[in-house]
XYZ file of C-alpha atoms in Angstrom:
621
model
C -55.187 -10.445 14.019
C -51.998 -10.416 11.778
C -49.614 -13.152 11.072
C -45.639 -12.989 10.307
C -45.582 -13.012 6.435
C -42.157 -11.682 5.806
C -38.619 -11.076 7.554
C -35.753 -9.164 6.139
C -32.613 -8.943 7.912
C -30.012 -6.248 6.496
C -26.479 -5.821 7.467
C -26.866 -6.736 11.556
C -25.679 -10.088 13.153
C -22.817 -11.118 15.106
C -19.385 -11.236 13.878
C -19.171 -14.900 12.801
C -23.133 -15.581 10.958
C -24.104 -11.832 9.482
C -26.846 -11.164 7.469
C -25.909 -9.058 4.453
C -29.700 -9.020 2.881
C -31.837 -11.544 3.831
C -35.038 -12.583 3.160
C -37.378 -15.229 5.309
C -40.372 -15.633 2.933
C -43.261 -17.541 4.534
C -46.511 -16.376 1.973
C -48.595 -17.773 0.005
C -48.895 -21.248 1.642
C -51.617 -21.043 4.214
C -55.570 -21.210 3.549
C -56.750 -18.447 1.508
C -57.850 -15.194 2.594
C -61.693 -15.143 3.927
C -62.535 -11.700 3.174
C -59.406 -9.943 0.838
C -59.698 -6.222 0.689
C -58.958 -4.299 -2.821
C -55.526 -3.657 -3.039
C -53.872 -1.338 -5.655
C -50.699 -2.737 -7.310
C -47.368 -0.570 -8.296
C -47.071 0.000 -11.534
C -43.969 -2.797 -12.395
C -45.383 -5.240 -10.474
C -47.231 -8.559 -11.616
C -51.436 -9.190 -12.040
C -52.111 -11.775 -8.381
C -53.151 -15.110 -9.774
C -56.073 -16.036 -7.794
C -57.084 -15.092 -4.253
C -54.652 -14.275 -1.521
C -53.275 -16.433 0.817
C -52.360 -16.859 4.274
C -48.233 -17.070 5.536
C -47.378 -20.392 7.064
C -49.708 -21.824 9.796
C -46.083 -23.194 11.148
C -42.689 -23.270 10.315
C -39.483 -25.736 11.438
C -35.910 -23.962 11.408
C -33.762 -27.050 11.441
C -30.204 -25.473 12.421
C -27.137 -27.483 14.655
C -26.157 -25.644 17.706
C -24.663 -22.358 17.273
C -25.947 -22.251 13.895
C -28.188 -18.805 14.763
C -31.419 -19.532 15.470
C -31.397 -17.879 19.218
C -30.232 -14.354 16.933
C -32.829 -14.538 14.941
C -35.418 -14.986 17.601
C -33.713 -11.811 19.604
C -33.917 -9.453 16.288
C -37.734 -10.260 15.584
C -38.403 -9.306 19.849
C -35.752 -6.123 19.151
C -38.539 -5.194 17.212
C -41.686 -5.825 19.017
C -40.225 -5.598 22.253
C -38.133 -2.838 22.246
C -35.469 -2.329 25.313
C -32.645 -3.980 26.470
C -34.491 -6.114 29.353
C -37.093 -7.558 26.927
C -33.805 -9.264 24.860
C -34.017 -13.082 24.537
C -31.684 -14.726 27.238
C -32.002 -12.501 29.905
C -28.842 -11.260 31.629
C -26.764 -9.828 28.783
C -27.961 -6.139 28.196
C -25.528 -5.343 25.436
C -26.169 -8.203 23.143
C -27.785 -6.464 20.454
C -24.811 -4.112 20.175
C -22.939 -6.722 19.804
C -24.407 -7.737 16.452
C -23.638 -4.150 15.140
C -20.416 -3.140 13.669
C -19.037 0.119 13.355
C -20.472 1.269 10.157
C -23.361 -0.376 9.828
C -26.687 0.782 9.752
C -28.695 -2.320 10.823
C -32.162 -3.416 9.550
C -34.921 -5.829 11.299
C -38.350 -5.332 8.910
C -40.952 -7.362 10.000
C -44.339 -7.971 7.272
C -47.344 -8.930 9.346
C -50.682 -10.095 7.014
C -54.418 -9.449 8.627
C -56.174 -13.263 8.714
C -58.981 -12.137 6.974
C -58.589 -8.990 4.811
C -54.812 -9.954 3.829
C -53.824 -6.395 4.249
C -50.282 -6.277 4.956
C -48.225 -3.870 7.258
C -44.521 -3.726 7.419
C -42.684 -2.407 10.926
C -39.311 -2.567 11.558
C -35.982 -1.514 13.179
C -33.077 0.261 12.203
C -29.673 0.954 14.547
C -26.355 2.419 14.108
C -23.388 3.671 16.342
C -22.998 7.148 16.587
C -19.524 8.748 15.367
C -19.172 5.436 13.631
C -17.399 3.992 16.941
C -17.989 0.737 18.530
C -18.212 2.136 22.220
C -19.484 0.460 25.599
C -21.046 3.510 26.808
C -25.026 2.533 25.840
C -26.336 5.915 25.023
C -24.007 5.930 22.120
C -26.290 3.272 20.366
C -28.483 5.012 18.139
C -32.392 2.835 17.733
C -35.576 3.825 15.977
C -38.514 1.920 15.040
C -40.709 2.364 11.755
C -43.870 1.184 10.038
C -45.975 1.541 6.863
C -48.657 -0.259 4.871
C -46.910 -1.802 1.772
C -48.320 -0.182 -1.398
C -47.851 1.986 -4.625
C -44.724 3.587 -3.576
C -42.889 1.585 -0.810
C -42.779 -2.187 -0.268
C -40.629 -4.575 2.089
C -38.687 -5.234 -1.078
C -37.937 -1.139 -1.742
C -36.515 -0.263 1.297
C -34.331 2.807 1.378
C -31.885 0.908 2.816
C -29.251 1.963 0.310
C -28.838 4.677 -1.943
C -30.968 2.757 -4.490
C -33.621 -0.029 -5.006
C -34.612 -2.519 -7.933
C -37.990 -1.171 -9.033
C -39.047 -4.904 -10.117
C -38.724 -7.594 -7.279
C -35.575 -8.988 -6.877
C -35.150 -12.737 -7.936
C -35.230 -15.070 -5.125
C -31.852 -15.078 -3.155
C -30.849 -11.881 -4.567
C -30.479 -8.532 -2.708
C -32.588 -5.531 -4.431
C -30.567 -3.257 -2.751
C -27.921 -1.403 -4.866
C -25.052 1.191 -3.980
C -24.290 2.568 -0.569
C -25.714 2.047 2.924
C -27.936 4.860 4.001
C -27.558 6.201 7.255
C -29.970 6.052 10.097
C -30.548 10.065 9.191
C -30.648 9.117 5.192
C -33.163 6.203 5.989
C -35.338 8.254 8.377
C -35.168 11.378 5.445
C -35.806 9.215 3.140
C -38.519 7.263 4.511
C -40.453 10.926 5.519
C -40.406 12.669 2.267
C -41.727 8.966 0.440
C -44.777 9.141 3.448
C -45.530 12.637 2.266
C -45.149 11.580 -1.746
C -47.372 9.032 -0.709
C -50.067 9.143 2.137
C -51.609 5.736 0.984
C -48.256 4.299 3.075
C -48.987 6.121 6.740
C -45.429 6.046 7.998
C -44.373 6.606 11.007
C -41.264 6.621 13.049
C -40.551 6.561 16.863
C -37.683 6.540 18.865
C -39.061 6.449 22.350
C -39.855 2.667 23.706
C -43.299 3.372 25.502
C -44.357 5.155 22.303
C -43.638 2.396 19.916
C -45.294 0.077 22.437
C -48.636 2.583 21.993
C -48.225 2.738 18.461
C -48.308 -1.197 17.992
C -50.938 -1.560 20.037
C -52.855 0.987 18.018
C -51.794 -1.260 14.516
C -53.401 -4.587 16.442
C -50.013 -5.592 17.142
C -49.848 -6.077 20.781
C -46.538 -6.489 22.755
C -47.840 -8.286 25.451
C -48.135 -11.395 23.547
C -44.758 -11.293 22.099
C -43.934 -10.825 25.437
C -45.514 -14.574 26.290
C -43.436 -15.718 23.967
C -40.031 -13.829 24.546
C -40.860 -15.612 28.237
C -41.585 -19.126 26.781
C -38.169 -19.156 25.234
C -35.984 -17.426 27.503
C -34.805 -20.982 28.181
C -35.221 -22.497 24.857
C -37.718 -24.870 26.180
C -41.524 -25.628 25.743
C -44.784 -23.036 25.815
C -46.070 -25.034 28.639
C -43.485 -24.179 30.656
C -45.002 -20.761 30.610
C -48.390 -22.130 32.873
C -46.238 -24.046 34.777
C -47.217 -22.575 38.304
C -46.175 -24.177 41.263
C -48.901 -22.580 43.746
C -51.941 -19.840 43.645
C -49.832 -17.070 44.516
C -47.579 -17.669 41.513
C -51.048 -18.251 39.285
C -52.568 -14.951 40.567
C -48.838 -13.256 39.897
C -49.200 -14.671 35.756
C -52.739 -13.278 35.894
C -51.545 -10.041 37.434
C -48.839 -9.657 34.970
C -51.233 -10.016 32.112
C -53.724 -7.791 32.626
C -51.477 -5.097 34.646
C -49.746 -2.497 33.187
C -46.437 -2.754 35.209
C -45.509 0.706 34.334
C -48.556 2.316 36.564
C -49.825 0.294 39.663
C -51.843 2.913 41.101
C -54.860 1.538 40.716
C -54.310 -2.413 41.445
C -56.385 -1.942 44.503
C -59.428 -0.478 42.783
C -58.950 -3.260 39.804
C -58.978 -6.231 41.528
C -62.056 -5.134 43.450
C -63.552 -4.137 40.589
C -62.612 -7.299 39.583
C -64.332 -8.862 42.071
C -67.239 -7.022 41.383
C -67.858 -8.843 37.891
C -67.263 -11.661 39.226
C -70.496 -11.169 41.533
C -72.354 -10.343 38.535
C -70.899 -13.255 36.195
C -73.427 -14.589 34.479
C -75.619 -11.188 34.332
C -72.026 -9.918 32.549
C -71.504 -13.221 30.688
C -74.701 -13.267 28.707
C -74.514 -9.470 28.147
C -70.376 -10.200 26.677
C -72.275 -12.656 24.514
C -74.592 -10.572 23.357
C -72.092 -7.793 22.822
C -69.556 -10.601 21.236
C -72.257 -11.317 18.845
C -73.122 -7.984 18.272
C -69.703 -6.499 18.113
C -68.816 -9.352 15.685
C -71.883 -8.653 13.379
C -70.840 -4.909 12.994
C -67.591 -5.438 12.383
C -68.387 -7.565 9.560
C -70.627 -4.548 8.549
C -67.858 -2.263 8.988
C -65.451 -4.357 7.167
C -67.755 -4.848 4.266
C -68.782 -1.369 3.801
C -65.020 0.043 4.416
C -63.743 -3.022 1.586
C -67.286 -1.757 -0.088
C -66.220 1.944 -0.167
C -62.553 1.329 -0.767
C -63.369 -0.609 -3.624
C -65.669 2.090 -4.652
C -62.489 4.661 -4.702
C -60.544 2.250 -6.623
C -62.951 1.468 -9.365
C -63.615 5.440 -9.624
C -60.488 6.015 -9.498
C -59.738 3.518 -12.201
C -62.816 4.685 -14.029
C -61.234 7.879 -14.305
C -58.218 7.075 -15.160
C -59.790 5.006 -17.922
C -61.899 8.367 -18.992
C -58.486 10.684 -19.119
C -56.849 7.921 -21.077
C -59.543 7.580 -23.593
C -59.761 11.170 -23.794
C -56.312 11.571 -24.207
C -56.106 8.560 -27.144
C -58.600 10.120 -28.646
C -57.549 13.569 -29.403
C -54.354 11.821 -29.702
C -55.721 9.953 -33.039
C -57.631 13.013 -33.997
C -54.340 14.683 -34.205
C -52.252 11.790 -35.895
C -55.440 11.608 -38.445
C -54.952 15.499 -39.531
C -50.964 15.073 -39.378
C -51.411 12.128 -41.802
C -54.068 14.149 -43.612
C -51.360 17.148 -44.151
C -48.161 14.517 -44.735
C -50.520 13.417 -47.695
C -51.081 16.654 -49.382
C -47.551 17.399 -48.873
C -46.437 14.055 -50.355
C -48.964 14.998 -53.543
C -46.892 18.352 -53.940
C -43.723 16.939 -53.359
C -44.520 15.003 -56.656
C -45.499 16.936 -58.818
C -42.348 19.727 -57.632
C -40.690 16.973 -58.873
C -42.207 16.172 -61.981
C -41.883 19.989 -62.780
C -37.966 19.750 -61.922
C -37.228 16.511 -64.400
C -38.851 18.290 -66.962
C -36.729 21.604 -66.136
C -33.959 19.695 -65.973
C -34.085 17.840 -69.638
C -34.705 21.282 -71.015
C -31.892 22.682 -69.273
C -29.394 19.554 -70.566
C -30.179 20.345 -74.331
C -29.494 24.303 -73.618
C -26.106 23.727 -72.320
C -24.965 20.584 -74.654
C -26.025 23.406 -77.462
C -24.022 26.214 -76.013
C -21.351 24.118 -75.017
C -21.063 22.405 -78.708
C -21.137 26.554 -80.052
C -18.504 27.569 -77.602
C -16.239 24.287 -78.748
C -16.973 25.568 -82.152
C -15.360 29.007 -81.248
C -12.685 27.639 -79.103
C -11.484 25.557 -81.980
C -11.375 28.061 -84.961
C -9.603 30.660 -82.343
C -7.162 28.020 -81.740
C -6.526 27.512 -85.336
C -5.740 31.078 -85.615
C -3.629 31.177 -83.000
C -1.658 28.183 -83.962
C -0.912 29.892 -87.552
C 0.321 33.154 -85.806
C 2.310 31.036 -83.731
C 4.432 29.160 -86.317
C 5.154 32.382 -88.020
C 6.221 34.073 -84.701
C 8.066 30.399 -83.917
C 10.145 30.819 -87.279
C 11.102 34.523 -86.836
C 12.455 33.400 -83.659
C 14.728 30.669 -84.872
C 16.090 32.707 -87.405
C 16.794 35.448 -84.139
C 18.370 32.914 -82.846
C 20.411 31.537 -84.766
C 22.322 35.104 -85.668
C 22.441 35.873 -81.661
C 23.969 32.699 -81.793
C 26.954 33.297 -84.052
C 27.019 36.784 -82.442
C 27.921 35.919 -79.098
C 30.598 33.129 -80.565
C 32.443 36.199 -82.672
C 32.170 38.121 -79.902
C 33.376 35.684 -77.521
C 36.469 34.715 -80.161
C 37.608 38.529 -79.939
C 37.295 38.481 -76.197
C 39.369 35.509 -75.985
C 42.315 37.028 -78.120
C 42.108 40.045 -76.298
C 42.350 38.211 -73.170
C 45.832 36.183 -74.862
C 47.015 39.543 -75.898
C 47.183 40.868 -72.488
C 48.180 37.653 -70.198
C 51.281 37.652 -72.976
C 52.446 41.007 -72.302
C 51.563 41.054 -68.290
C 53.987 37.813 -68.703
C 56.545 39.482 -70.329
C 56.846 42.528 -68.106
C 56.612 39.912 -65.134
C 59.326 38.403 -65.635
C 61.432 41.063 -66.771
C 60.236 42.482 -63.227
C 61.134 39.340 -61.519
C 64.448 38.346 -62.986
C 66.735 40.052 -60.213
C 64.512 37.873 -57.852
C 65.163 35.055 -59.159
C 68.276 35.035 -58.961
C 68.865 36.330 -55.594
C 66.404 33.527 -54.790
C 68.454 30.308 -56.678
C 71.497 32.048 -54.793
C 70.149 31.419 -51.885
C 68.764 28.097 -51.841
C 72.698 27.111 -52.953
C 73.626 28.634 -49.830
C 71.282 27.094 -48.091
C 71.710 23.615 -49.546
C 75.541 23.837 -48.680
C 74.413 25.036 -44.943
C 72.233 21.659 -44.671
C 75.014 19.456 -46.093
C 77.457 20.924 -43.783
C 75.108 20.574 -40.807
C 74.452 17.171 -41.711
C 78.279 16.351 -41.893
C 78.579 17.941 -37.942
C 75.461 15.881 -36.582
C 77.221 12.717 -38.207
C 80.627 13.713 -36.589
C 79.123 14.426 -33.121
C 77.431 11.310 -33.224
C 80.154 9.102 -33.534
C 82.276 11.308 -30.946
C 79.422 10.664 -28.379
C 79.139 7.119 -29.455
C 83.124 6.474 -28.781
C 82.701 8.220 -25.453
C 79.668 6.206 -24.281
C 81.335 3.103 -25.098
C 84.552 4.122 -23.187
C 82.621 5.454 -20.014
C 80.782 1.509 -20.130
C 83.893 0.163 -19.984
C 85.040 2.350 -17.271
C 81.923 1.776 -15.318
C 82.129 -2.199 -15.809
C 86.192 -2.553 -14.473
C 84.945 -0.289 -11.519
C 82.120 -2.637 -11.072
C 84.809 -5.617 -11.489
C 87.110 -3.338 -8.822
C 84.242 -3.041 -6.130
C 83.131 -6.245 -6.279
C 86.726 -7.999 -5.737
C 87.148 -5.287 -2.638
C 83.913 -6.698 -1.009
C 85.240 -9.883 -1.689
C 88.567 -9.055 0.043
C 86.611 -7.247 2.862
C 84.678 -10.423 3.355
C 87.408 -12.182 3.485
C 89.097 -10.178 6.117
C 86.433 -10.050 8.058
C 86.153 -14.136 8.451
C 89.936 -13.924 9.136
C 89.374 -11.683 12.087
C 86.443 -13.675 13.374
C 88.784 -16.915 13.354
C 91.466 -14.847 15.150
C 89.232 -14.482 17.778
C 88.091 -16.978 18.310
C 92.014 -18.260 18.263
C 92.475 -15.707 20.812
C 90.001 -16.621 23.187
C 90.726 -20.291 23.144
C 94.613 -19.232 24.031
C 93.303 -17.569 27.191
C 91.245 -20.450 28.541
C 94.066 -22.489 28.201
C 96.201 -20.233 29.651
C 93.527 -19.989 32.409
C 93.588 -23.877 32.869
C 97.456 -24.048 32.564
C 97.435 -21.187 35.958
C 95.190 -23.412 37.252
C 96.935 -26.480 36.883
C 100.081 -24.914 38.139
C 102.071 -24.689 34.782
C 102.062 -21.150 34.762
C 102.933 -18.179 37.491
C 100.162 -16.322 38.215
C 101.713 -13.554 40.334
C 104.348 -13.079 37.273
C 107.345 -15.055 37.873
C 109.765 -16.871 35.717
C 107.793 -18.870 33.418
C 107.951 -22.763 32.696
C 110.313 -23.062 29.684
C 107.633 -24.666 27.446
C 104.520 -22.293 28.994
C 106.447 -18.991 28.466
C 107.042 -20.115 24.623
C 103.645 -21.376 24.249
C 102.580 -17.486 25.367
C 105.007 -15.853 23.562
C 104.122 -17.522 20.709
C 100.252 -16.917 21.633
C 100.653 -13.072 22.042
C 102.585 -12.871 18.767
C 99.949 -14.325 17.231
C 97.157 -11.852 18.692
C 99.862 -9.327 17.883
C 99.493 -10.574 14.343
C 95.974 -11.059 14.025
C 95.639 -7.826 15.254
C 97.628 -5.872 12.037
C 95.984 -8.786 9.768
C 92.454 -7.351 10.862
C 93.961 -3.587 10.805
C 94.904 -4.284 7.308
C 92.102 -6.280 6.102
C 89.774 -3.317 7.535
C 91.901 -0.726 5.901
C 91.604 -2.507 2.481
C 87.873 -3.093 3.031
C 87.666 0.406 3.283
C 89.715 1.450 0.623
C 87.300 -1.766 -1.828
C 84.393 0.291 -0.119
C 85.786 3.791 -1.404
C 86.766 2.494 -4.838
C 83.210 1.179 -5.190
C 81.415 3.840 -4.146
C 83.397 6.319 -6.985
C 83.589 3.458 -9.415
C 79.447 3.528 -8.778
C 79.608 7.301 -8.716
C 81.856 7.110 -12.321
C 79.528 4.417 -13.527
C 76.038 6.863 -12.803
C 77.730 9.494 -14.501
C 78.624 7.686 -17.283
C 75.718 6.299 -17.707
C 74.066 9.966 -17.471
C 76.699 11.144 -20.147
C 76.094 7.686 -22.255
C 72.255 8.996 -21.685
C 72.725 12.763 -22.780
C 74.943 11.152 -25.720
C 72.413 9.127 -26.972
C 69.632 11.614 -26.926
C 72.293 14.496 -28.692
C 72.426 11.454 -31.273
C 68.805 11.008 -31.368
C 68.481 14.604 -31.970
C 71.340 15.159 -34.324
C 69.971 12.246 -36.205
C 66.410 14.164 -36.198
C 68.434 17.233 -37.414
C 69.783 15.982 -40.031
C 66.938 13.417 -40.986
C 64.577 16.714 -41.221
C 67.508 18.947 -43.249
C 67.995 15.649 -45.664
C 64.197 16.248 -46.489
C 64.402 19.227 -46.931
C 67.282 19.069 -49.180
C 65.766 16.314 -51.446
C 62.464 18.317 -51.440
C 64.617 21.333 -52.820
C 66.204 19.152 -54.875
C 63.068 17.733 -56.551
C 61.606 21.066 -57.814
C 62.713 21.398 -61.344
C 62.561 25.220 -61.359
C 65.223 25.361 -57.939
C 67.452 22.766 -60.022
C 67.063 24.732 -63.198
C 67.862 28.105 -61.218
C 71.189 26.299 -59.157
C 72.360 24.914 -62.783
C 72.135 21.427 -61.256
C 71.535 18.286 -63.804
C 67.906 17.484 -63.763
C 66.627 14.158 -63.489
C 66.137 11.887 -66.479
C 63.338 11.557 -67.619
C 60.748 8.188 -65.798
């Protein structure tokens, strides 16, 4: 019979309460072991202190509602109760997918310990979605199931569940995974080729239900009773709700159930009359399941003593051996370190006295070359005293050369030099002999050109003042035309208001005339007129008369103001342009002669120009 030891729960839970690595230890706290079967230890891992023990007889999971205890009851029956109808809570099919995301690779491991040997056996469950999709479509959730015997190799602790374990155990509340998740095809690779590194572990993997049923019943683990208990809590509530039959038929039904394989009813006819049958013969079978209950449990306590006899037979041989190859192995190992020590001796004995032999080589050679070195510096220094005797002679000789190249070259260069004079006298001579009709032709005609600037100079000046009169004369012309135009608009103005009031005059004449028809003091079929209404029109039409020629007259001098304006405006812009054209001429003549002044003093400051004109030259600053 085994008991839950250990739970690990890797990367699998529902959205809101995952577990990343988890651990649920429950060893070491139960009565000890009866009958603990030789184990072998991995390499890294610590001596056992004492006997083993058994996991907890019991165990209280104080958590508020919600807070996950109902998950972790459905991942331990995922395990031994594979399918989707065995799931705690009944109705929901899918809720183990739920607790899967897209790229995990879920874990359940389950560590069951035997109640009397202690041996230990590990079985588990591992899930993933295929394509790395969450999908609703069932066959697109990948599950396989898994077991081994913990041991030299593989332990609950090592799984392969990422790309690499801690070799020593983990400290409590730490993961010993490390790096990336494995997939279900790395774990399942993974977990093979360690089963065929090591047989010791018997691994196996199935991914068919009723074969992982088989295979648990084979371990000792039987489904049924998980089963029981995946019943007892479908509700949450107590075990004895389990037995709680309300009649015989529902009794017989829990009976049936429990000793029936539901998957083959076939032969439930023949059972239950065999059944039947033994119950006839009850206490003939009772005393012989005694006897065989005694007898069974005798030889398995044979069994189990000489298998824990023989396997602790293979381990102390095994041990022995080991023991034997290590000794063998130290020893030739010290044999060997013995003659290397042996040999590093003798060579340590010549090494000394090689160099014993060199020291004394060495002094000898030291006096040899302080002798021949104090013989060469001998040498060196009477050859240098010869060479420094030659050497002042040859040093003398070569000041006296010296000195005579010296005066040489200034006798030579004294000749050169009055040569030179010589020559640069004559070439002088004959220059200016050559160059005297030049000269002159030359000082001619910077006179001539002298009285040319003076005389342009004179002209710019005249012109000048010519253009300057004229400007001033063509503003004055332009300002009484101004003067004219303005008084003409002022006279046109003028006119103009006249005419307006004339008007005006005129029609107020006519509405009285109007009124006086109308009232009778005037004919309006043209008869003789009233003696005061025919002068009072006579007098009115003279004045339109005269209004008339005033505003024919004022227009006709408007006119002629406009006329005089416009060509006293025309005369003024063309004066102006003239002024304009006058004042540049100025600006340029001044330029002229400003530039030809320049050029005259610079003429007249060369000495040789006034020399050649026969102009007085400049006293002396």
């Amino acid at each position: 019979m085994y008991e839950l030891s250990r739970i690990r729960l890797y990367s699998i839970g529902p959205a809101g309460a995952r577990y990343a690595d988890t651990v649920l230890d429950l060893r070491g706290v139960g009565e000890p072991v009866p009958s603990p079967a030789p184990a072998q230890a991995d390499f890294f891992e610590e001596e056992p202190q004492g006997p083993p023990r058994r996991p907890a007889p019991a165990g209280v999971l104080f958590l508020e509602n919600g807070g996950g205890k109902s998950v972790l009851l459905k991942l331990i029956f995922s395990v031994m109760l594979p399918g989707h109808r065995n799931t705690l809570g009944g109705a929901s099919s899918g809720v183990l997918r739920k607790f899967l995301l897209a790229d995990d690779c879920g874990h359940v491991a389950l560590e069951w310990q035997h109640t009397r040997t202690g041996e230990t056996i590990v079985v588990g469950k591992v899930s993933e979605w295929r394509g790395r999709q969450v999908s609703g479509d069932p066959r697109k959730f990948a599950e396989a199931w898994y077991s081994f015997r913990p041991g030299p190799g593989m332990s609950l602790d090592s799984l392969p569940v990422a790309e690499s374990a801690a070799l020593r155990p983990a400290a409590e509340g730490a993961s010993s995974a490390r790096g990336r998740r494995r997939t279900m095809k790395g774990f399942r690779d993974v977990l093979i080729e360690t089963g065929k590194a090591y047989p010791n572990l018997d691994v196996a993997w199935e991914e068919i239900h009723e074969r992982w049923n088989e295979h648990l019943t084979g371990l000792g683990l039987d489904p049924e009773l998980f089963r029981y208990q995946r019943e007892m809590n479908a509700d949450e509530g107590e075990a004895a709700g389990l037995f709680a039959v309300k009649n015989d038929s529902d009794f017989t039904d829990l009976l049936l159930r429990a000793v029936t394989d539901t998957r083959d009813t076939d032969g439930l006819a023949d059972l239950v009359h065999g059944f039947a049958h033994k119950l006839g013969r009850r206490a003939e079978l009772t005393a012989e399941r005694d006897f065989t209950a005694g007898s069974l449990d005798q030889l398995h306590r044979i069994t189990e003593s000489a298998e824990s006899r023989g396997r602790a037979r293979e381990v102390h041989a095994g041990a022995e051996r080991r023991t034997r190859t290590l000794a063998r192995r130290l020893s030739a190992r010290g044999t060997q370190e013995r003659g290397r020590a042996a040999e590093l001796a003798e060579q340590v004995g010549e090494a000394e006295r090689t160099a014993t032999a060199a020291e004394d080589a060495r002094s000898r050679s030291a006096l040899v070359a302080a002798e021949l070195a104090y013989r060469h510096a001998s040498l060196a220094l009477a050859a240098a005293e010869k060479s420094a005797a030659a050497q002042k002679r040859e040093l003398s000789e070569a000041r006296t050369l010296h000195s005579a190249w010296q005066a040489a070259e200034t006798v030579l260069a004294h000749r050169a030099a009055a040569d030179r004079a010589a020559r640069v006298a004559a070439a002088i001579q004959e220059a200016e002999r050559d160059a005297a009709p030049a000269l002159a032709a030359r000082a001619r005609a910077a006179a001539r050109l002298v009285r040319a600037l003076n005389a342009a100079a004179e002209d710019g000046e005249r012109i000048a003042a010519e253009e300057e009169e004229r400007s001033a004369a063509l503003q004055a012309a332009g300002e009484s035309a101004h003067r004219d135009a303005t008084a003409a608009a002022t006279e046109a103005q003028r006119a103009r208001s006249e005419t307006e009031h004339l008007r005006q005059r005129l029609a107020e004449v006519e509405q009285e005339t109007e009124q006086a028809v109308q009232a009778g003091w005037l004919d309006a079929a043209g008869g003789e007129p009233v003696s005061d209404p025919a002068r009072a029109a006579l007098a009115a039409s003279d004045a339109e008369q005269a209004a008339v020629a005033a505003f024919d007259t004022a227009r006709e001098a408007a006119a002629r103001g406009a006329e005089r304006a416009q060509e006293a405006a025309a005369e003024r812009s063309r004066s102006e342009l003239a002024a304009a054209r006058a004042a540049d001429a100025a600006e340029a003549a001044e330029g002229a002669y400003a530039a030809e002044r320049a050029t005259a003093e610079a003429l007249g400051a060369e000495e040789r120009l006034a020399e050649l004109l026969g102009l007085p030259g400049r006293p002396p600053g």
